[in-house]
PDB file of C-alpha atoms and ligand atoms in Angstrom:
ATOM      1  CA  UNK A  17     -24.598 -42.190   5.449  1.00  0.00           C
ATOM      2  CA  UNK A  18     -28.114 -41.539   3.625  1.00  0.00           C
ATOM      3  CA  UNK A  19     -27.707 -38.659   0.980  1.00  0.00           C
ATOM      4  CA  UNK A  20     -29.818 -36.634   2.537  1.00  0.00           C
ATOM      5  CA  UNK A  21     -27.932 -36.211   5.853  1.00  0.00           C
ATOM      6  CA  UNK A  22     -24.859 -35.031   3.830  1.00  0.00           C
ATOM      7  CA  UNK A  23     -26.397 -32.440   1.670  1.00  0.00           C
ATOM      8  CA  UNK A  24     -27.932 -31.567   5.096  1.00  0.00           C
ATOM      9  CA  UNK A  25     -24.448 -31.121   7.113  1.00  0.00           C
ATOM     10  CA  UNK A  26     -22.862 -29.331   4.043  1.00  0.00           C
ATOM     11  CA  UNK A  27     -25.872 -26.852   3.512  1.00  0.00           C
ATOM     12  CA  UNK A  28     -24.902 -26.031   7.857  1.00  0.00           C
ATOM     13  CA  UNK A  29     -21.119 -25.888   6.701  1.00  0.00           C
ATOM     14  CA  UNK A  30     -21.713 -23.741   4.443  1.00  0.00           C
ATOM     15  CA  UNK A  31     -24.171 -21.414   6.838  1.00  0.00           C
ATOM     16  CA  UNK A  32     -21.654 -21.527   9.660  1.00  0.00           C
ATOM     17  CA  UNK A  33     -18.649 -20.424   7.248  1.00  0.00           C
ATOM     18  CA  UNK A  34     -20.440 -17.338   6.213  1.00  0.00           C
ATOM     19  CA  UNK A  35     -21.996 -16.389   9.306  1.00  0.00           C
ATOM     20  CA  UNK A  36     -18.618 -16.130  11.014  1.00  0.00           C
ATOM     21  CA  UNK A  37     -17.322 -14.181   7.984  1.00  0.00           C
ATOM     22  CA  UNK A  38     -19.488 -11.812   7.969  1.00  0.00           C
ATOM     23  CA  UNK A  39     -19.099 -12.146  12.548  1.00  0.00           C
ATOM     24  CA  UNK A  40     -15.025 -11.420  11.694  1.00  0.00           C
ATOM     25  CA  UNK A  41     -15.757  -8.678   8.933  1.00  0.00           C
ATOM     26  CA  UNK A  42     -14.991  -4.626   9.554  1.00  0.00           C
ATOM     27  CA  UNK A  43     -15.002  -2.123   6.854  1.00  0.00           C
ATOM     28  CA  UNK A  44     -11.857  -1.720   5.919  1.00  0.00           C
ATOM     29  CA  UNK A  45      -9.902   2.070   6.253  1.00  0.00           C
ATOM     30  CA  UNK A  46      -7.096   3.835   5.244  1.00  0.00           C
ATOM     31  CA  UNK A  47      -5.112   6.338   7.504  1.00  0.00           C
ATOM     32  CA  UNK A  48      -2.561   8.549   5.942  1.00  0.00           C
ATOM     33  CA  UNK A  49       0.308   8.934   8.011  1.00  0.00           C
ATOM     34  CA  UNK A  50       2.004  11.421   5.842  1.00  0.00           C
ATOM     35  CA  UNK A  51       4.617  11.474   2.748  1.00  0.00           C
ATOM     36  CA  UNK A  52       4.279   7.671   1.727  1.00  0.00           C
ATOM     37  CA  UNK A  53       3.173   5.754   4.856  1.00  0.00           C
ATOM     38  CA  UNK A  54      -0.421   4.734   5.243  1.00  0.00           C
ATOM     39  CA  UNK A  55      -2.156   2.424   7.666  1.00  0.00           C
ATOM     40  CA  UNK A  56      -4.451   0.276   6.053  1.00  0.00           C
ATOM     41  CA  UNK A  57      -6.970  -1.630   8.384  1.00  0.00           C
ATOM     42  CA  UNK A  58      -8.143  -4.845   6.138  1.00  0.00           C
ATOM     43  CA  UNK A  59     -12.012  -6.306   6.410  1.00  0.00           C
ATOM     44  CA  UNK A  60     -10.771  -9.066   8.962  1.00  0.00           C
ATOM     45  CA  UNK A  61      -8.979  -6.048  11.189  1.00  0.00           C
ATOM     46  CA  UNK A  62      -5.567  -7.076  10.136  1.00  0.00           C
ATOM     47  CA  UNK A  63      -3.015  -3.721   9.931  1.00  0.00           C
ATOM     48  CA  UNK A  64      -0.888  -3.236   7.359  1.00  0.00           C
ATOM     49  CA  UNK A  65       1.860  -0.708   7.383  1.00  0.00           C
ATOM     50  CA  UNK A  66       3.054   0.586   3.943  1.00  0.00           C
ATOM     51  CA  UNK A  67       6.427   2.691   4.051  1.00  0.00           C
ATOM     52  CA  UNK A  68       6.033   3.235   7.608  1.00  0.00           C
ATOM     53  CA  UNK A  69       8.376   6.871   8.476  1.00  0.00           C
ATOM     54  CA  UNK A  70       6.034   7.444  10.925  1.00  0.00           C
ATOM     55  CA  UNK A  71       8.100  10.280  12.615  1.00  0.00           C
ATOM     56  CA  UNK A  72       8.373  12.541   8.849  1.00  0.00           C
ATOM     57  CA  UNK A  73       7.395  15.693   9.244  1.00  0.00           C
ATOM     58  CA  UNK A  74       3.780  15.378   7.787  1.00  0.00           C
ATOM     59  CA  UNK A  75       3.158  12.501  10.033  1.00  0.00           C
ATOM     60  CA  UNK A  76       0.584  13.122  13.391  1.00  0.00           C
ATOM     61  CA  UNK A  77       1.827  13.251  16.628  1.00  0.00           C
ATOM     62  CA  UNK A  78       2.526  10.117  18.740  1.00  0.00           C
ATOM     63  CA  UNK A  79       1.551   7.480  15.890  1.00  0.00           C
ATOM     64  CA  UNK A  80       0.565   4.153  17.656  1.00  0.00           C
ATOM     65  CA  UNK A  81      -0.620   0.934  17.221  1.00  0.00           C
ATOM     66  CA  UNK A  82      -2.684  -1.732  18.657  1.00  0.00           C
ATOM     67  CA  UNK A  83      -1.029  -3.893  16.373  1.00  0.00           C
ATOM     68  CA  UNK A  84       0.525  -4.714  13.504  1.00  0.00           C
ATOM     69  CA  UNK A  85      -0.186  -7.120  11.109  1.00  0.00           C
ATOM     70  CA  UNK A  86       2.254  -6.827   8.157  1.00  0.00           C
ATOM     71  CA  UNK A  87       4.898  -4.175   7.170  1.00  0.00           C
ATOM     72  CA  UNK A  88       5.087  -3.435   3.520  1.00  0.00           C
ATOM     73  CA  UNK A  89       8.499  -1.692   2.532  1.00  0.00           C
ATOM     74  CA  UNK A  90       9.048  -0.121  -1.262  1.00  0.00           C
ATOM     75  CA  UNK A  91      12.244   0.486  -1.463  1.00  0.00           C
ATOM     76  CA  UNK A  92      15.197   1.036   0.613  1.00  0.00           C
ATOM     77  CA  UNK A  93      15.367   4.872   0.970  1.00  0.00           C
ATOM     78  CA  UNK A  94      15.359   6.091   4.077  1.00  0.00           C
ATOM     79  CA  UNK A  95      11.797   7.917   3.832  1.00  0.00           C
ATOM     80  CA  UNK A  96      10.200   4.786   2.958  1.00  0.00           C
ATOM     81  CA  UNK A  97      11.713   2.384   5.335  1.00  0.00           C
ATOM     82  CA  UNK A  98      11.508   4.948   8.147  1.00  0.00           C
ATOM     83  CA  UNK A  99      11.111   3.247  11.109  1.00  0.00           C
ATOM     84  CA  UNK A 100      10.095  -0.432   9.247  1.00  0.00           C
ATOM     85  CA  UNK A 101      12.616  -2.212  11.143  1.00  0.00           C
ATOM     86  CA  UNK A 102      11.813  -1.181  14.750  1.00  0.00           C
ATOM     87  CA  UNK A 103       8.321  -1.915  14.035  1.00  0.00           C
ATOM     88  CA  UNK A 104       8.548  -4.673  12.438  1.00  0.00           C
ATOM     89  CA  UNK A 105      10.679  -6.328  16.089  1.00  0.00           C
ATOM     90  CA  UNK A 106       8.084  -4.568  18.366  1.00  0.00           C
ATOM     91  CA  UNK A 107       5.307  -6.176  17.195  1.00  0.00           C
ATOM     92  CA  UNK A 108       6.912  -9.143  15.853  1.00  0.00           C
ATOM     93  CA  UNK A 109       5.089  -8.512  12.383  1.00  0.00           C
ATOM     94  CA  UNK A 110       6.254 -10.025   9.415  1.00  0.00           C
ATOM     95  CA  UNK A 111       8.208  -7.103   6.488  1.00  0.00           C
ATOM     96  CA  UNK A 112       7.275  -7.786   3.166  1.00  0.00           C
ATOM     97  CA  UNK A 113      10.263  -6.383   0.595  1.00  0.00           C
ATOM     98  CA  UNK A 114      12.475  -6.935  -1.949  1.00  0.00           C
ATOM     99  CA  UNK A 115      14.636 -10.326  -1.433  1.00  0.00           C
ATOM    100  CA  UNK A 116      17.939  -7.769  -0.916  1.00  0.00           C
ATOM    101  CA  UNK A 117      15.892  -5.466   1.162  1.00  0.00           C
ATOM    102  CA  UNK A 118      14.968  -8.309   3.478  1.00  0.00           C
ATOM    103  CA  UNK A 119      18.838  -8.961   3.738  1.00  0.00           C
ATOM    104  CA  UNK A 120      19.531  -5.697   5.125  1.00  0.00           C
ATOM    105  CA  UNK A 121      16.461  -5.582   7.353  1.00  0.00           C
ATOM    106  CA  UNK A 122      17.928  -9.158   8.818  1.00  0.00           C
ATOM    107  CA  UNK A 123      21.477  -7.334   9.569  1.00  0.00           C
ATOM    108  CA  UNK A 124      19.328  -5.340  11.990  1.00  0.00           C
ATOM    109  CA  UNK A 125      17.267  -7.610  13.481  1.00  0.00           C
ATOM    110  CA  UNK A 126      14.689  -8.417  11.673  1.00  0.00           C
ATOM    111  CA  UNK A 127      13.582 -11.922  11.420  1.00  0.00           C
ATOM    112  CA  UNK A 128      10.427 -12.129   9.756  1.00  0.00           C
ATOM    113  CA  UNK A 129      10.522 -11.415   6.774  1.00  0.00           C
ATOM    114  CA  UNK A 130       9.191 -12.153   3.343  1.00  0.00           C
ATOM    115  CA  UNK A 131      11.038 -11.543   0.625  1.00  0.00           C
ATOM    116  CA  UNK A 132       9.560 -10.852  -3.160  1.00  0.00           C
ATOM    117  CA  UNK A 133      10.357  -9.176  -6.121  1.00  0.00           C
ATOM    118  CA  UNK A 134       8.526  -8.089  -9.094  1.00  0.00           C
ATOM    119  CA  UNK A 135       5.161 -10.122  -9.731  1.00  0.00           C
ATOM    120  CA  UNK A 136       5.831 -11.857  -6.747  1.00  0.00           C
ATOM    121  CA  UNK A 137       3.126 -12.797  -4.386  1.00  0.00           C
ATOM    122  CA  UNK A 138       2.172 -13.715  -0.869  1.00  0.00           C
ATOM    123  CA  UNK A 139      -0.077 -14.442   1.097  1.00  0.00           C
ATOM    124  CA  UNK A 140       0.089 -12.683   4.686  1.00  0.00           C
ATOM    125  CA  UNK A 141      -2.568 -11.235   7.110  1.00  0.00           C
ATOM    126  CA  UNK A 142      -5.565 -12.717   4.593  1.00  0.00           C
ATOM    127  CA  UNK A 143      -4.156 -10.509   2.250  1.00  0.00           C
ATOM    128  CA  UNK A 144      -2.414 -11.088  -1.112  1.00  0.00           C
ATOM    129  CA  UNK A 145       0.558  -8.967  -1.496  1.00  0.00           C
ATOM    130  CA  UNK A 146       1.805  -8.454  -5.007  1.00  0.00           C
ATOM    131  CA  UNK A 147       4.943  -6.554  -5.994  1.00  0.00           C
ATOM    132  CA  UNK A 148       4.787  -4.693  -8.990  1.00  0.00           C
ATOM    133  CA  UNK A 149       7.547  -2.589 -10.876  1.00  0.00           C
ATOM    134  CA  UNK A 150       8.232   1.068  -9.937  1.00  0.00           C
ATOM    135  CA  UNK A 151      10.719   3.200 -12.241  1.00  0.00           C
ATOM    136  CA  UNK A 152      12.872   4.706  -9.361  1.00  0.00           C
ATOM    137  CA  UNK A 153      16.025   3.804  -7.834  1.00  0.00           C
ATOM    138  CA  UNK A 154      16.749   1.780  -4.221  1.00  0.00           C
ATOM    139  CA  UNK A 155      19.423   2.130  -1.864  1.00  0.00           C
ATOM    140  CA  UNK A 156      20.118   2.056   1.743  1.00  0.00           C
ATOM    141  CA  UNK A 157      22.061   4.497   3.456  1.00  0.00           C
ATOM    142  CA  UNK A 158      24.375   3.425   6.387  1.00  0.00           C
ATOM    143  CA  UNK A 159      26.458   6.372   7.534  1.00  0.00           C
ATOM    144  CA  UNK A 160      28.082   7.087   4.075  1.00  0.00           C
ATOM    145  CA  UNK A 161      27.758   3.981   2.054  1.00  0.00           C
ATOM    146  CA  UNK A 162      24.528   3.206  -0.047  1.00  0.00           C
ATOM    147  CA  UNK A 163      23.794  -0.723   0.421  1.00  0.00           C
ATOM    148  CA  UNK A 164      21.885  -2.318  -2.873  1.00  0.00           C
ATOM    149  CA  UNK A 165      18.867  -2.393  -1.897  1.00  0.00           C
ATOM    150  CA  UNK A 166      17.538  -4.991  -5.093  1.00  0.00           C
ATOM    151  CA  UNK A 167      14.558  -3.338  -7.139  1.00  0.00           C
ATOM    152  CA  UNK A 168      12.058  -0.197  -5.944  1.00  0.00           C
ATOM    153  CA  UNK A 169       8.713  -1.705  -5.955  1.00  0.00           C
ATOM    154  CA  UNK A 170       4.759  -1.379  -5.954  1.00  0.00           C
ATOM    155  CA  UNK A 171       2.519  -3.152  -4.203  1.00  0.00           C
ATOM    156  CA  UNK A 172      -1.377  -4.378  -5.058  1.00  0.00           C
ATOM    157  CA  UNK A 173      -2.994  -5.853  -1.688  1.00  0.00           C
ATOM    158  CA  UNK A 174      -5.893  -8.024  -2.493  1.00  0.00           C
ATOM    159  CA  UNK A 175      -8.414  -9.416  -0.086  1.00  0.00           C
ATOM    160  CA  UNK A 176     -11.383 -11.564  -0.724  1.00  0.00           C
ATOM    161  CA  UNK A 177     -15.250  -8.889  -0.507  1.00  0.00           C
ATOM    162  CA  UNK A 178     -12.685  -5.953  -0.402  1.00  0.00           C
ATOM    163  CA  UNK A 179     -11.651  -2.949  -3.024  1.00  0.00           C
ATOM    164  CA  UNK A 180      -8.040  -4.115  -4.123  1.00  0.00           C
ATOM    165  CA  UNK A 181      -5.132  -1.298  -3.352  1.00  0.00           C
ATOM    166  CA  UNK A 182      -2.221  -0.167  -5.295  1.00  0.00           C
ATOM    167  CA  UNK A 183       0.654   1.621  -3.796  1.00  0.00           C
ATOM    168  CA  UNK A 184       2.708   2.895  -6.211  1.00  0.00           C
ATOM    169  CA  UNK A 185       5.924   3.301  -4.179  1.00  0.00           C
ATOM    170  CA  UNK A 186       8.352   6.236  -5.728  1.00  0.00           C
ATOM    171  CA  UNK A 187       8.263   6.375  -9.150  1.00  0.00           C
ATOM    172  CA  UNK A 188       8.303   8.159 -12.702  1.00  0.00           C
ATOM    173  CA  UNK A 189       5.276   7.327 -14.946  1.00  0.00           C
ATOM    174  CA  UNK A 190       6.015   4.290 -17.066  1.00  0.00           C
ATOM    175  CA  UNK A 191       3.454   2.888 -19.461  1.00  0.00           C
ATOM    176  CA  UNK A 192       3.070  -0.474 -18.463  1.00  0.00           C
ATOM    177  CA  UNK A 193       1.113   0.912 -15.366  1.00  0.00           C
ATOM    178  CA  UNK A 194      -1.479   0.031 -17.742  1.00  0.00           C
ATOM    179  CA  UNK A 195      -0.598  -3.738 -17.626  1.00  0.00           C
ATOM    180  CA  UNK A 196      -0.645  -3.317 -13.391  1.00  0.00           C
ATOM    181  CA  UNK A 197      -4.362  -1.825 -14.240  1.00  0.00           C
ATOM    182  CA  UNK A 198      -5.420  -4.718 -16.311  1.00  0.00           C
ATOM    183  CA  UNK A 199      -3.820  -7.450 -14.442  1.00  0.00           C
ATOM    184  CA  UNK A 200      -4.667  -6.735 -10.833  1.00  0.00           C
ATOM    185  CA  UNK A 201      -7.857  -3.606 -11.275  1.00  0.00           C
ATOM    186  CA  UNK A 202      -7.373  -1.622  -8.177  1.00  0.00           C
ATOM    187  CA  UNK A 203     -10.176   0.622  -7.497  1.00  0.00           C
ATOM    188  CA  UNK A 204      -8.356   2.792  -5.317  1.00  0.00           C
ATOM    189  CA  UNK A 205      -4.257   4.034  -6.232  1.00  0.00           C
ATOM    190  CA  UNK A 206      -2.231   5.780  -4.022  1.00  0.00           C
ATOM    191  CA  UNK A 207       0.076   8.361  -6.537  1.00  0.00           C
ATOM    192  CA  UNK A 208       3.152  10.178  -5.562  1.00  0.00           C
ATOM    193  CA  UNK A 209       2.630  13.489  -6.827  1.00  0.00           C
ATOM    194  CA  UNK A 210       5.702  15.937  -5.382  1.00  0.00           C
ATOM    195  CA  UNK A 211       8.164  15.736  -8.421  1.00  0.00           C
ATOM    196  CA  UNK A 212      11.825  16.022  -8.007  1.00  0.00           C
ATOM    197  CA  UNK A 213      11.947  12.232  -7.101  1.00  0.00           C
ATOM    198  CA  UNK A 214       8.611  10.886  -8.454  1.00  0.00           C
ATOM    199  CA  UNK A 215       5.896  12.009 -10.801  1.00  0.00           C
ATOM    200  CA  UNK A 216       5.017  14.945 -10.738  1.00  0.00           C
ATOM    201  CA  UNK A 217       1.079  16.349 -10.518  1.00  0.00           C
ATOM    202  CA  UNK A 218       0.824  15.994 -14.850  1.00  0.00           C
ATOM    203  CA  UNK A 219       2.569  12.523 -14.913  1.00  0.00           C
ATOM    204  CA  UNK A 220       0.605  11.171 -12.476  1.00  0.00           C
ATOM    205  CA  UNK A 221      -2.428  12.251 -13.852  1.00  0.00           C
ATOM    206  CA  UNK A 222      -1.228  10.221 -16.553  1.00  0.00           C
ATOM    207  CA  UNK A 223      -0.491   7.518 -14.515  1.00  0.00           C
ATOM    208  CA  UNK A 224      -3.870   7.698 -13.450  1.00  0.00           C
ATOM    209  CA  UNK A 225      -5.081   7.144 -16.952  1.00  0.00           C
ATOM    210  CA  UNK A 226      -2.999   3.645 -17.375  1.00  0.00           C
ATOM    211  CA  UNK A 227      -3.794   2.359 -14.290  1.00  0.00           C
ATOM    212  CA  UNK A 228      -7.846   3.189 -14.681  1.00  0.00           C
ATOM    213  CA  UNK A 229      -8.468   3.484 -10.637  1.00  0.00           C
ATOM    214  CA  UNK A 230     -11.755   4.686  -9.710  1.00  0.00           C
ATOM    215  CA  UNK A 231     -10.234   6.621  -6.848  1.00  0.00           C
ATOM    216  CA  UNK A 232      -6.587   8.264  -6.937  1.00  0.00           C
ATOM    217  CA  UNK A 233      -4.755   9.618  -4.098  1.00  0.00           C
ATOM    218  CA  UNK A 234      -2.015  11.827  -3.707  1.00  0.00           C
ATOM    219  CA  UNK A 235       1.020  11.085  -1.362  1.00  0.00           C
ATOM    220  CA  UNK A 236       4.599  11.812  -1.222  1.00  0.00           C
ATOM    221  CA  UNK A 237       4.436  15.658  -1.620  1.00  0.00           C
ATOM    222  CA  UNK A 238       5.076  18.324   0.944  1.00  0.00           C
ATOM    223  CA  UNK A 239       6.853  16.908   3.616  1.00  0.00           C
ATOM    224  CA  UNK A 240      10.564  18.688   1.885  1.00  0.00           C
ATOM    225  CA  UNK A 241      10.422  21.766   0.183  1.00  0.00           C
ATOM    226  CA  UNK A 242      11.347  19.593  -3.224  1.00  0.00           C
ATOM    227  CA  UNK A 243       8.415  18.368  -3.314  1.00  0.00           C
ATOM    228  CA  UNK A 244       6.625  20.965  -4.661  1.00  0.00           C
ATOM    229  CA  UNK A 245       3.543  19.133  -6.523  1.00  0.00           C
ATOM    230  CA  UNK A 246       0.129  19.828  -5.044  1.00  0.00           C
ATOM    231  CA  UNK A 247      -3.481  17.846  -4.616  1.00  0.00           C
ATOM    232  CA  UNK A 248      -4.837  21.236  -6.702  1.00  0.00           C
ATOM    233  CA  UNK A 249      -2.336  20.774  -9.651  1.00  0.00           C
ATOM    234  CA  UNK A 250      -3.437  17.318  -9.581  1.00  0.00           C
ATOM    235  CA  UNK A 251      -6.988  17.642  -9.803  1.00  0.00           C
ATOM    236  CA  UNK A 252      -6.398  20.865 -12.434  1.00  0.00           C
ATOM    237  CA  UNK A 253      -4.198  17.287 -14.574  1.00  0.00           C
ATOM    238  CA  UNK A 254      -6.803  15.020 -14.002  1.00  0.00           C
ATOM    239  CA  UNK A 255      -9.748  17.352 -15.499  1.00  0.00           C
ATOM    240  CA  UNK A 256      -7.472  18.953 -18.165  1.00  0.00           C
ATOM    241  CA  UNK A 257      -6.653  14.813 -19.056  1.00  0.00           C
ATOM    242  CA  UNK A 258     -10.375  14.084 -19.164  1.00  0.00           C
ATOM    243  CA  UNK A 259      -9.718  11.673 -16.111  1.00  0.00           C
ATOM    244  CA  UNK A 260     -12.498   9.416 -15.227  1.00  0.00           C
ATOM    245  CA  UNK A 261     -10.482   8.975 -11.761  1.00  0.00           C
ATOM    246  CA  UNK A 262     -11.951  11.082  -8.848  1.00  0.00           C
ATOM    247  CA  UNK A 263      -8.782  12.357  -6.526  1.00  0.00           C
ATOM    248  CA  UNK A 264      -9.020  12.282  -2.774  1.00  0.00           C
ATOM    249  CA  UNK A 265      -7.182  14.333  -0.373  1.00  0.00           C
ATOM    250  CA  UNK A 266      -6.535  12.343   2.831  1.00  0.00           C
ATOM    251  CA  UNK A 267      -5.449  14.414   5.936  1.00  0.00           C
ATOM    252  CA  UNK A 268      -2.991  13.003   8.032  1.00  0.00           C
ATOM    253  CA  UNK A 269      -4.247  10.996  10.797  1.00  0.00           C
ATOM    254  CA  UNK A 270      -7.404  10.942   9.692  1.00  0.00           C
ATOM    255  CA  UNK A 271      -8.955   7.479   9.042  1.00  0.00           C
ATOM    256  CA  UNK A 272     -11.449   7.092   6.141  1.00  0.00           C
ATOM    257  CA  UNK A 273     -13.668   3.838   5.444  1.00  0.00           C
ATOM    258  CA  UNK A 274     -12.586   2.784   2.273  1.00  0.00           C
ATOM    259  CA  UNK A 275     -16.099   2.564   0.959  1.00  0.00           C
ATOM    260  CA  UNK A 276     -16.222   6.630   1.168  1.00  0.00           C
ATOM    261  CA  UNK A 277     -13.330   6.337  -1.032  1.00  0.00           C
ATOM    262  CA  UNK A 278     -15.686   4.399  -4.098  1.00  0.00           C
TER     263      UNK A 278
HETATM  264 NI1   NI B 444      12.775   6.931  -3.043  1.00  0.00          NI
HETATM  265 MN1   MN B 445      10.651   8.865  -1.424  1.00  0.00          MN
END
């Protein structure tokens, strides 16, 4: 074949490949379902469910899905896995977890699953997944035993011409959040801010200062009476810390484009 006629069907390749990119393409959002659940909607319309109690108290009424892409599960206490495992059968979506959570999620039911641990990776839903440390603890309740439930986790979710997300799971501050911020740069962290079993509004403003997000958000407060830490306290933190982060209340329920997050 004469040169020319090659450079000529790669130069179409290449035309055709990013035409139906951008044809697939969607902004991507973020819905807060309450305490630590979100619903994130990636750029190729892929939904990923993060800590999915979808019935806590916070959480809007009747929460449904087209469908679900991916479940992302931090640890194994019962406010994060919430409803994971029902989900997770009904719309036959694979559960990304820690290798023991996986185990348990198996004993009830649960057959897709993909097990990591920390700095793991995978790829799922033309996302990468990344599981990052989170000082905290992980078991799972059944009746009144607590199962091992291997180690609580973050998770960065990377996908190619988006913002990259970190969910911090439940945790305390913990320096190397700085490392997570270097190694993976997410523009936009989601913080749990309530205290008693996380960071509180002043370590997570903190936190926000390792992990150098342009955008922070609060989660995991309100839904108990324990968790007494506020969006206001946190902003107060932020500006008292000389923050360069700018904090964003999400109502739950209410989707935002994650380009009105930047
Ligand atoms: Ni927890
Ligand atoms: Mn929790």
């Amino acid at each position: 074949m004469p040169n020319k006629n090659r450079i000529w069907i790669v130069l179409c390749g290449i035309v055709l490949l990013a035409a139906s990119r951008n044809a697939a393409a969607q902004e991507p959002a973020l819905t807060w379902l309450g305490h630590a659940a979100f619903e994130y909607t990636t750029r190729a319309g892929k939904v990923i469910l993060i800590d999915p109690w979808i019935t806590n108290p916070k959480a809007p009424k009747n929460v449904s899905f087209k469908h679900v892409d991916v479940i992302l599960v931090t640890h194994g206490h019962s406010d994060h896995v919430g409803e994971a495992f029902d989900l997770a059968k009904k719309y036959n979506a694979p559960l990304v977890a820690s290798y023991e959570l996986t185990l348990i999620a198996g004993k009830h039911g649960v057959k897709n699953v993909l097990p990591l641990n920390q700095s793991g990776s995978v790829d799922v839903a033309g996302v990468t997944v990344t599981a990052v440390e989170a000082v905290h603890s992980s078991g799972y309740s059944e009746g009144d035993t607590v199962i091992y439930a291997g180690a609580p986790l973050g998770f960065i979710i990377q996908e190619y011409g988006s913002a990259t997300l970190y969910h911090a799971g439940d945790t305390g501050v913990f320096e190397d959040m700085g490392i997570i911020g270097r190694l993976y740069q997410p523009q936009i962290a989601l913080l749990p801010i309530g205290g008693t079993f996380t960071m509180k509004p002043s370590e997570a403003a903190v936190a926000a200062g390792f992990i150098m997000a342009k955008t922070v958000i609060p989660m995991h407060y309100g839904t108990f009476p324990a968790l007494t830490g506020t969006p206001a306290e946190f902003q107060k933190e932020l500006i008292l810390k000389h923050s360069l982060a700018h904090m964003r209340e999400l109502k739950p329920g209410v989707e935002v484009k994650i380009k009105d997050l930047m």
